[in-house]
Amino acid sequence: MGFVSTTYQIVKKLGNNERTKIINVIVKLRKNVLTAYIFPRWRRLPDNYVKHFGDPDKTIKPGSSEMAGFVVAVDRDIYDFSGLEAVWEALDSISSTHEDLQFLYQELTEEIDATPERLGVSCENIEARIDKLWDKGIENEFIKEKCLRDIESKVFKDGLIEVQFNPHRKSIVSKARVEKRSKGKELCPYCIQEPGREDYFWNNYVISANPYPYYDHHIVIVNSRHVSQYIDAEALKVMAEFVLSSPHYFSVYNGPPGTSILSHMHFQAGIYTFPVEKAKKELLNKKDNLRVSRLLDFPTRGIVVEKEIDKTGEGLPDSSPGYISGRSR
Ligand SMILES: [Zn+2]
């Protein structure tokens, strides 16, 4: 189907370039279209927040969600400062420019790879297993439910930007905590079995709930081996197979350097509609059922790879569970 190979071709080219090498990826099934959003950037933190507060810890810390237009603030003053202009400037300034990406747009316009590929879909009902794991996590208070309840949010530009105030996440994203983690002074939270955590083993990965969620059914999909965060064709295939097997979930990869746990390969996943899904796109190329576009009039730059699949399409068994169920996305 060319979805994984094309997405990987893009990720690899971006990773080899100083101006585009910080990469975030979201994979999602949107009405039978397997979609990858690839967000390249050249810097980690936005200057305008750091300048305004005069404190390198007082800023939004963009990952995939932010690059997709969904910003999470853990401090009240950061939330208050996060109006349309500040957020737009922040995301725009860390994102690679269209000029930086011209080489890639050009190559994609000339050629994309639609060679058939086979993606495995689990016949076991992963969604039901994850839902159960989630409910258990809430029940035994492993998941800090207040992260989903005690929040405020605001929306700008017809939903192209959303900002959430989530004060209960503050303890895990503080600068001190991130530094400690990056210096290896904190035990890998994925390797220690935290009390109350429910694990579900799938495809050489361990799925468990994120104890500090910022969207519904926020889970982590952690490699069963303690290896550093990386992205390659195999990792992208896992992300695609996960969403094909649990079609109401998206999957997310946050590339280094970032604030998340980079010493242990993992993805995040959950159920959410990101602002970027409403963004304008311009088609760069199309071959068979594969389309490649670029984002337009959005605060971040991004490449979108889309592959139309139907129930009888490649890579999907006829009995794909829940694939056409009515659960909202
Ligand atoms: Zn680990």
PDB file of N, CA and C and ligand atoms in Angstrom, residues 188 190-191 226 263-264, ligand 1:
ATOM      1  N   CYS A 188      13.810   4.205  35.177  1.00  0.00           N
ATOM      2  CA  CYS A 188      12.914   4.243  34.023  1.00  0.00           C
ATOM      3  C   CYS A 188      11.502   3.853  34.479  1.00  0.00           C
ATOM      4  N   TYR A 190       9.003   3.122  32.863  1.00  0.00           N
ATOM      5  CA  TYR A 190       8.375   2.042  32.101  1.00  0.00           C
ATOM      6  C   TYR A 190       8.899   0.670  32.532  1.00  0.00           C
ATOM      7  N   CYS A 191      10.140   0.666  33.059  1.00  0.00           N
ATOM      8  CA  CYS A 191      10.732  -0.613  33.451  1.00  0.00           C
ATOM      9  C   CYS A 191      10.326  -1.030  34.870  1.00  0.00           C
ATOM     10  N   HIS A 226      14.294  -2.252  26.814  1.00  0.00           N
ATOM     11  CA  HIS A 226      14.689  -0.879  27.173  1.00  0.00           C
ATOM     12  C   HIS A 226      15.690  -0.364  26.142  1.00  0.00           C
ATOM     13  N   SER A 263      14.666   7.557  26.899  1.00  0.00           N
ATOM     14  CA  SER A 263      15.591   6.437  27.084  1.00  0.00           C
ATOM     15  C   SER A 263      14.905   5.104  26.783  1.00  0.00           C
ATOM     16  N   HIS A 264      13.585   5.139  26.659  1.00  0.00           N
ATOM     17  CA  HIS A 264      12.873   3.881  26.430  1.00  0.00           C
ATOM     18  C   HIS A 264      11.842   4.082  25.307  1.00  0.00           C
TER      19      HIS A 264
HETATM   20 ZN    ZN B   1      12.904   1.269  30.495  1.00  0.00          ZN
END
